[in-house]
Short mmCIF file of C-alpha atoms in Angstrom, two decimals:
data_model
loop_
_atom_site.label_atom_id
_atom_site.label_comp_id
_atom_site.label_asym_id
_atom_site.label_seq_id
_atom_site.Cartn_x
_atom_site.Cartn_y
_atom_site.Cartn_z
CA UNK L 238 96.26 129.24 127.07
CA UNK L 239 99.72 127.48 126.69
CA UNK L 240 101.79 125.43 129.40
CA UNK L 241 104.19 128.12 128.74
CA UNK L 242 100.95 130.77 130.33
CA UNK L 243 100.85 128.75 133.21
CA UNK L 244 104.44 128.08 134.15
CA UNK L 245 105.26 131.95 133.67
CA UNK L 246 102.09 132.63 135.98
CA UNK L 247 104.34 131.58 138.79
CA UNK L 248 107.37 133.45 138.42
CA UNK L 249 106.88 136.64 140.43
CA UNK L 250 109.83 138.36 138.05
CA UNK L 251 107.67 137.46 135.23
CA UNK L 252 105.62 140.08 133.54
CA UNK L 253 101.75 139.53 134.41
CA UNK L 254 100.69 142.07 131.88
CA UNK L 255 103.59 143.46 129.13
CA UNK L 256 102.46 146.15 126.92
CA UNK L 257 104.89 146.85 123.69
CA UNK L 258 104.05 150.25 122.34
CA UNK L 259 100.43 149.62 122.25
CA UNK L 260 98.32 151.83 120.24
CA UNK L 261 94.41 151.67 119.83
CA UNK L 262 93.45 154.15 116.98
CA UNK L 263 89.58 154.89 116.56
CA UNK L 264 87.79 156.34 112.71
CA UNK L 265 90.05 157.40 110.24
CA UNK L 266 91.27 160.28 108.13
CA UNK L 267 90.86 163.58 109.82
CA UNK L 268 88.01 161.65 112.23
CA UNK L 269 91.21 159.61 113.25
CA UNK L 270 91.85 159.80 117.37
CA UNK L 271 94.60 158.11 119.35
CA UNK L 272 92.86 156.46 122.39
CA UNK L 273 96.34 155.29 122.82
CA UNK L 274 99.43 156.51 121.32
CA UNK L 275 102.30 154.03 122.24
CA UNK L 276 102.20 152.68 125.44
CA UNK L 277 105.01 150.76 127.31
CA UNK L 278 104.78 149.36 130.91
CA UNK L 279 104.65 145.97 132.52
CA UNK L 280 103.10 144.80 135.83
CA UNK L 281 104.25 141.48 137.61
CA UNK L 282 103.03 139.28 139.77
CA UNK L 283 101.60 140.81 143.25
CA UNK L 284 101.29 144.71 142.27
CA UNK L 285 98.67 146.88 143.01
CA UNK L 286 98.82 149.25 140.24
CA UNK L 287 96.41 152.38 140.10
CA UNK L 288 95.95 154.30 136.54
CA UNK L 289 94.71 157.94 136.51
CA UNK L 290 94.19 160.33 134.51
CA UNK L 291 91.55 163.27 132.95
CA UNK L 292 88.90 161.82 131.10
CA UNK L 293 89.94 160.88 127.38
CA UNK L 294 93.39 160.27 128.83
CA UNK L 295 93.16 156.22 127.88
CA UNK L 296 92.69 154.57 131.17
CA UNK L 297 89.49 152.73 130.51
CA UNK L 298 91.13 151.18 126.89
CA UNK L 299 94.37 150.45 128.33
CA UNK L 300 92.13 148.38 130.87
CA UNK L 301 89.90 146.81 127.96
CA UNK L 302 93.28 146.15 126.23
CA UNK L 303 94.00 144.00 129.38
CA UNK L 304 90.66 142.73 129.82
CA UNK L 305 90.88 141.39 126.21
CA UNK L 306 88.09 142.86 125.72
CA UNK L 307 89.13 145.08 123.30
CA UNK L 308 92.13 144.96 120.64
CA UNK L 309 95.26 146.90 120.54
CA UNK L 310 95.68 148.48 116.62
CA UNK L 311 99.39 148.26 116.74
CA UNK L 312 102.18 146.94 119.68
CA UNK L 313 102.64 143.79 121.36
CA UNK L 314 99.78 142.58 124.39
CA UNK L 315 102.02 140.18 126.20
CA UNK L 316 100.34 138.17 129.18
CA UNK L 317 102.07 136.23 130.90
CA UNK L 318 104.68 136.13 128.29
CA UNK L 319 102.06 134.96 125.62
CA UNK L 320 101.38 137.38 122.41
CA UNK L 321 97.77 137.72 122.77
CA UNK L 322 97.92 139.07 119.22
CA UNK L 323 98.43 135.14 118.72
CA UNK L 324 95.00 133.28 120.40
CA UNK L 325 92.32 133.11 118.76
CA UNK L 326 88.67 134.40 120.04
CA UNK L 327 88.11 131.40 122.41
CA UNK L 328 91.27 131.54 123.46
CA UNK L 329 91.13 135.00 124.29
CA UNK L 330 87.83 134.05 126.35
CA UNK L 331 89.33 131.16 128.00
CA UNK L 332 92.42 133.73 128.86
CA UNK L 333 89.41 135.81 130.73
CA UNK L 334 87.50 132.77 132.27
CA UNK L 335 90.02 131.71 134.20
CA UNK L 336 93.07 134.11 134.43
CA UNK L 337 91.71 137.42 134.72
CA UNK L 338 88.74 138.95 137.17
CA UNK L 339 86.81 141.69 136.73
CA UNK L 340 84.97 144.54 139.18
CA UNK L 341 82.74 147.15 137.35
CA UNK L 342 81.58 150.56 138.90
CA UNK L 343 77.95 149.02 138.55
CA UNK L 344 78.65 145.99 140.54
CA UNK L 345 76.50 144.15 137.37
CA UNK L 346 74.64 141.77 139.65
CA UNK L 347 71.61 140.05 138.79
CA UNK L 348 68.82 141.77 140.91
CA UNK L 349 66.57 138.83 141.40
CA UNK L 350 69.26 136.19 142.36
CA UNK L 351 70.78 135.67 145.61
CA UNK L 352 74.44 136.62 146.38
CA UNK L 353 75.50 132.77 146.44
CA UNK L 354 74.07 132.46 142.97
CA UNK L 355 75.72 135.80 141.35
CA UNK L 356 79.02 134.67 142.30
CA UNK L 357 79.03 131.20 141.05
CA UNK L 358 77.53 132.02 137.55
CA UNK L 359 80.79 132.46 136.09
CA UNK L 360 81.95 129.30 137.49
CA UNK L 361 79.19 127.46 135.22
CA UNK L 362 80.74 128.64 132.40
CA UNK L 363 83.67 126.80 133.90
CA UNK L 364 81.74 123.48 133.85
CA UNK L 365 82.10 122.96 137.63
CA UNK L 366 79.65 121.09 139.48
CA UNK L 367 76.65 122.39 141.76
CA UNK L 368 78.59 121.23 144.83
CA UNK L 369 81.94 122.70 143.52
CA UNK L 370 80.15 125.81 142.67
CA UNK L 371 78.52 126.36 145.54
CA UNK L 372 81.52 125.86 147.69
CA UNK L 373 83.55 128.03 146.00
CA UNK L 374 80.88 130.38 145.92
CA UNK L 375 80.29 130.32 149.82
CA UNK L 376 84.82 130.82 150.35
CA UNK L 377 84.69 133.85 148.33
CA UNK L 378 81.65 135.02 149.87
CA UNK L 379 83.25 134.63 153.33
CA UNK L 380 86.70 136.18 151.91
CA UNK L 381 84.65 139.37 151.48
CA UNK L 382 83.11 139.25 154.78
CA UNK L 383 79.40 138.21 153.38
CA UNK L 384 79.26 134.06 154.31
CA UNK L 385 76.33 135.57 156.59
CA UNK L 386 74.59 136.89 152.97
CA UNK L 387 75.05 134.31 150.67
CA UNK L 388 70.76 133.93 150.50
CA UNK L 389 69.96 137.73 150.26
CA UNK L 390 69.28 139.07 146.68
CA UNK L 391 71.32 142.43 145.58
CA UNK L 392 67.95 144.83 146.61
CA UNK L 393 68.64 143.58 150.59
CA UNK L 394 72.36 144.38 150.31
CA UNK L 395 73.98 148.16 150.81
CA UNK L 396 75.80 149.01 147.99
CA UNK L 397 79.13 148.74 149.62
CA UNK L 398 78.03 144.74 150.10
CA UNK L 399 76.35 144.85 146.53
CA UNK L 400 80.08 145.61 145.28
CA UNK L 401 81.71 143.06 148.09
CA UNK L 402 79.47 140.43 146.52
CA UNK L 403 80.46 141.77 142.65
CA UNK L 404 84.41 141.76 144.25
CA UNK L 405 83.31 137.82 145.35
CA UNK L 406 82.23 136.84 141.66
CA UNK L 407 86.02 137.88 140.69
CA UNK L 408 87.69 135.83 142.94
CA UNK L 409 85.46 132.49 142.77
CA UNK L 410 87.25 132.07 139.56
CA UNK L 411 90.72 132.20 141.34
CA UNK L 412 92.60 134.42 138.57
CA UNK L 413 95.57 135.85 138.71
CA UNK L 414 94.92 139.59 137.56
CA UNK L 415 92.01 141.20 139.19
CA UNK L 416 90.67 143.95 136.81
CA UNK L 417 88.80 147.14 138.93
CA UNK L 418 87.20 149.88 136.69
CA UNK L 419 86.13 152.51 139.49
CA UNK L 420 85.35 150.12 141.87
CA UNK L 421 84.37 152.82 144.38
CA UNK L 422 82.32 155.19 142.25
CA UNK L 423 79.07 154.37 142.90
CA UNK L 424 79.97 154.31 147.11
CA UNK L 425 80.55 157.09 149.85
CA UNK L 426 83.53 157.96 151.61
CA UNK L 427 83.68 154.86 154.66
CA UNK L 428 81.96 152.26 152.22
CA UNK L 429 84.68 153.32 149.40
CA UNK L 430 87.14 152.81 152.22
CA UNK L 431 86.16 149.53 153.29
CA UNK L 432 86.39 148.39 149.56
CA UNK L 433 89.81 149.40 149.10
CA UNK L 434 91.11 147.93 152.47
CA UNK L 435 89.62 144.68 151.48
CA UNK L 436 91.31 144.99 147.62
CA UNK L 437 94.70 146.03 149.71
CA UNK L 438 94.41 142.62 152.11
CA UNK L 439 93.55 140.59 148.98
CA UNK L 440 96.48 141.71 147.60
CA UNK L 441 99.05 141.10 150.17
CA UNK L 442 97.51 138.13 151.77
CA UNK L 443 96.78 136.91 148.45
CA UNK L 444 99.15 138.12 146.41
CA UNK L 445 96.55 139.06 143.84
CA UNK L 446 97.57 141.55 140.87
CA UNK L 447 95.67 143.72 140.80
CA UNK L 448 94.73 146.61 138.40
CA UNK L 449 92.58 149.42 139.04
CA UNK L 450 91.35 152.53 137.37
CA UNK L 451 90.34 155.45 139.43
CA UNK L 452 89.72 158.95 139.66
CA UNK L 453 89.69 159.57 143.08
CA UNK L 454 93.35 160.43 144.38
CA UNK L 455 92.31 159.23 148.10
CA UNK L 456 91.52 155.74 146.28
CA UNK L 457 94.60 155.42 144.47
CA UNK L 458 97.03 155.79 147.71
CA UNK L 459 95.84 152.81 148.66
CA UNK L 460 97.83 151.11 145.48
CA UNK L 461 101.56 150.97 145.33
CA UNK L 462 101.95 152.42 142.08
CA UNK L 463 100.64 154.54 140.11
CA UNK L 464 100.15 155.28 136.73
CA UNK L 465 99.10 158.76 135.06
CA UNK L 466 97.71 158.83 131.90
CA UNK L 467 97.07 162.36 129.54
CA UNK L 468 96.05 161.57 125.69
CA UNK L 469 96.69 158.10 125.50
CA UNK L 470 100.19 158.35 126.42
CA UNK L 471 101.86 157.62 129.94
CA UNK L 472 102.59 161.33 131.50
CA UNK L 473 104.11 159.49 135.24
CA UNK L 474 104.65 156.02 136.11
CA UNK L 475 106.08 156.10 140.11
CA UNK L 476 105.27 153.89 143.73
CA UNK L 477 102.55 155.63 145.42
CA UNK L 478 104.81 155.01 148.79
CA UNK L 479 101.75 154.12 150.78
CA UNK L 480 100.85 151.09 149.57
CA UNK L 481 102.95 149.26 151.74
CA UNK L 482 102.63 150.75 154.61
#
């Protein structure tokens, strides 16, 4: 990423994420299907946004679109006011290394490693030291309320700490966009609860964007906007109104 990336990252009227009329078109000829069909929004610095929406609506690929982890077919993917059109493949993984963080429904945690070492394997990738690792490691651990777990593999761990340990692996790596793909879906009602109250402080204490996709209307209050999405297109875009309280 640019010095232009970084100086933008900053500017809390800046555009985080700046989509131009994005489309993502799968197969072709009558086979042809609009997974999005022109989409147009922007999210800056310090929102909470929440996208909904029936399934096939284009939630999940507007969040790969983000993610970079899948390419838009036609539009403009600005981040942080760089074309993303414009970096090449490393760049583009160098963009997600150490700008964006990402929580999966599955929590994706290696079952026969300890919490400590799940969260800093993305920061090897980084080429950080053991002793660099392992302290940033151990801070996000204790952001998320688990400094007292960092030696207990995933199969001792609840799965509302199993997805407290996955939300610690996204912030070792101190991004800027945090990237939540039904962070609560494997969890019952208090554990899905306590998730979203920690996402919430992160984001005000922090002032971490952060991006979610859920289906569960009691999960998205806890956002201060929200986004509804019906056949790839963008039916409502409007602040939640709880978020902030």
């Amino acid at each position: 990423m640019s010095s232009q990336t970084a100086s933008t990252a900053t500017d809390p009227a800046h555009p985080v994420i700046d989509f131009r009329d994005i489309t993502r078109v799968y197969g072709k000829g009558e086979a042809q299907v609009f997974a999005l069909a022109g989409i147009t929004l922007t999210i800056t610095q310090g929102e909470f946004v929440a996208i909904m929406g029936p399934s096939g609506s284009g939630k999940s690929t507007a969040m790969n679109v983000m993610g970079c982890l899948d390419r838009p077919s036609s539009g403009q993917y600005l981040f942080n006011g760089v074309e993303v059109a414009d970096l090449t493949q490393d760049q583009r993984a160098l963009l997600r290394r150490h700008y964006l963080g990402f929580i999966f429904q599955g929590y994706n945690l290696l079952p026969r490693t300890t919490a400590l070492q799940n969260v800093e394997l993305p920061l090897i990738y980084k080429g950080m030291s053991r002793d660099e690792r392992e302290a940033r490691a151990l801070s996000a651990l204790e952001k998320v309320g688990l400094g007292n777990r960092a030696h207990h593999d995933p199969s001792e761990l609840s799965g509302g700490q199993q997805q407290r340990v996955a939300i610690a692996r996204a912030l070792a790596g101190q991004p800027s966009v945090i990237l939540a793909d039904e962070p609560t879906g494997n969890l019952d009602t208090t554990r899905s609860i306590e998730i979203m109250e920690l996402l919430q402080s992160l984001n005000r204490d922090e002032n971490l964007t952060i991006v979610m996709v859920t289906h569960e209307d009691d999960m998205a209050a806890f956002s201060d906007r929200l986004i509804w999405m019906v056949d790839g297109r963008i039916e409502s875009d409007r602040p939640t109104g709880k978020g902030a309280a």
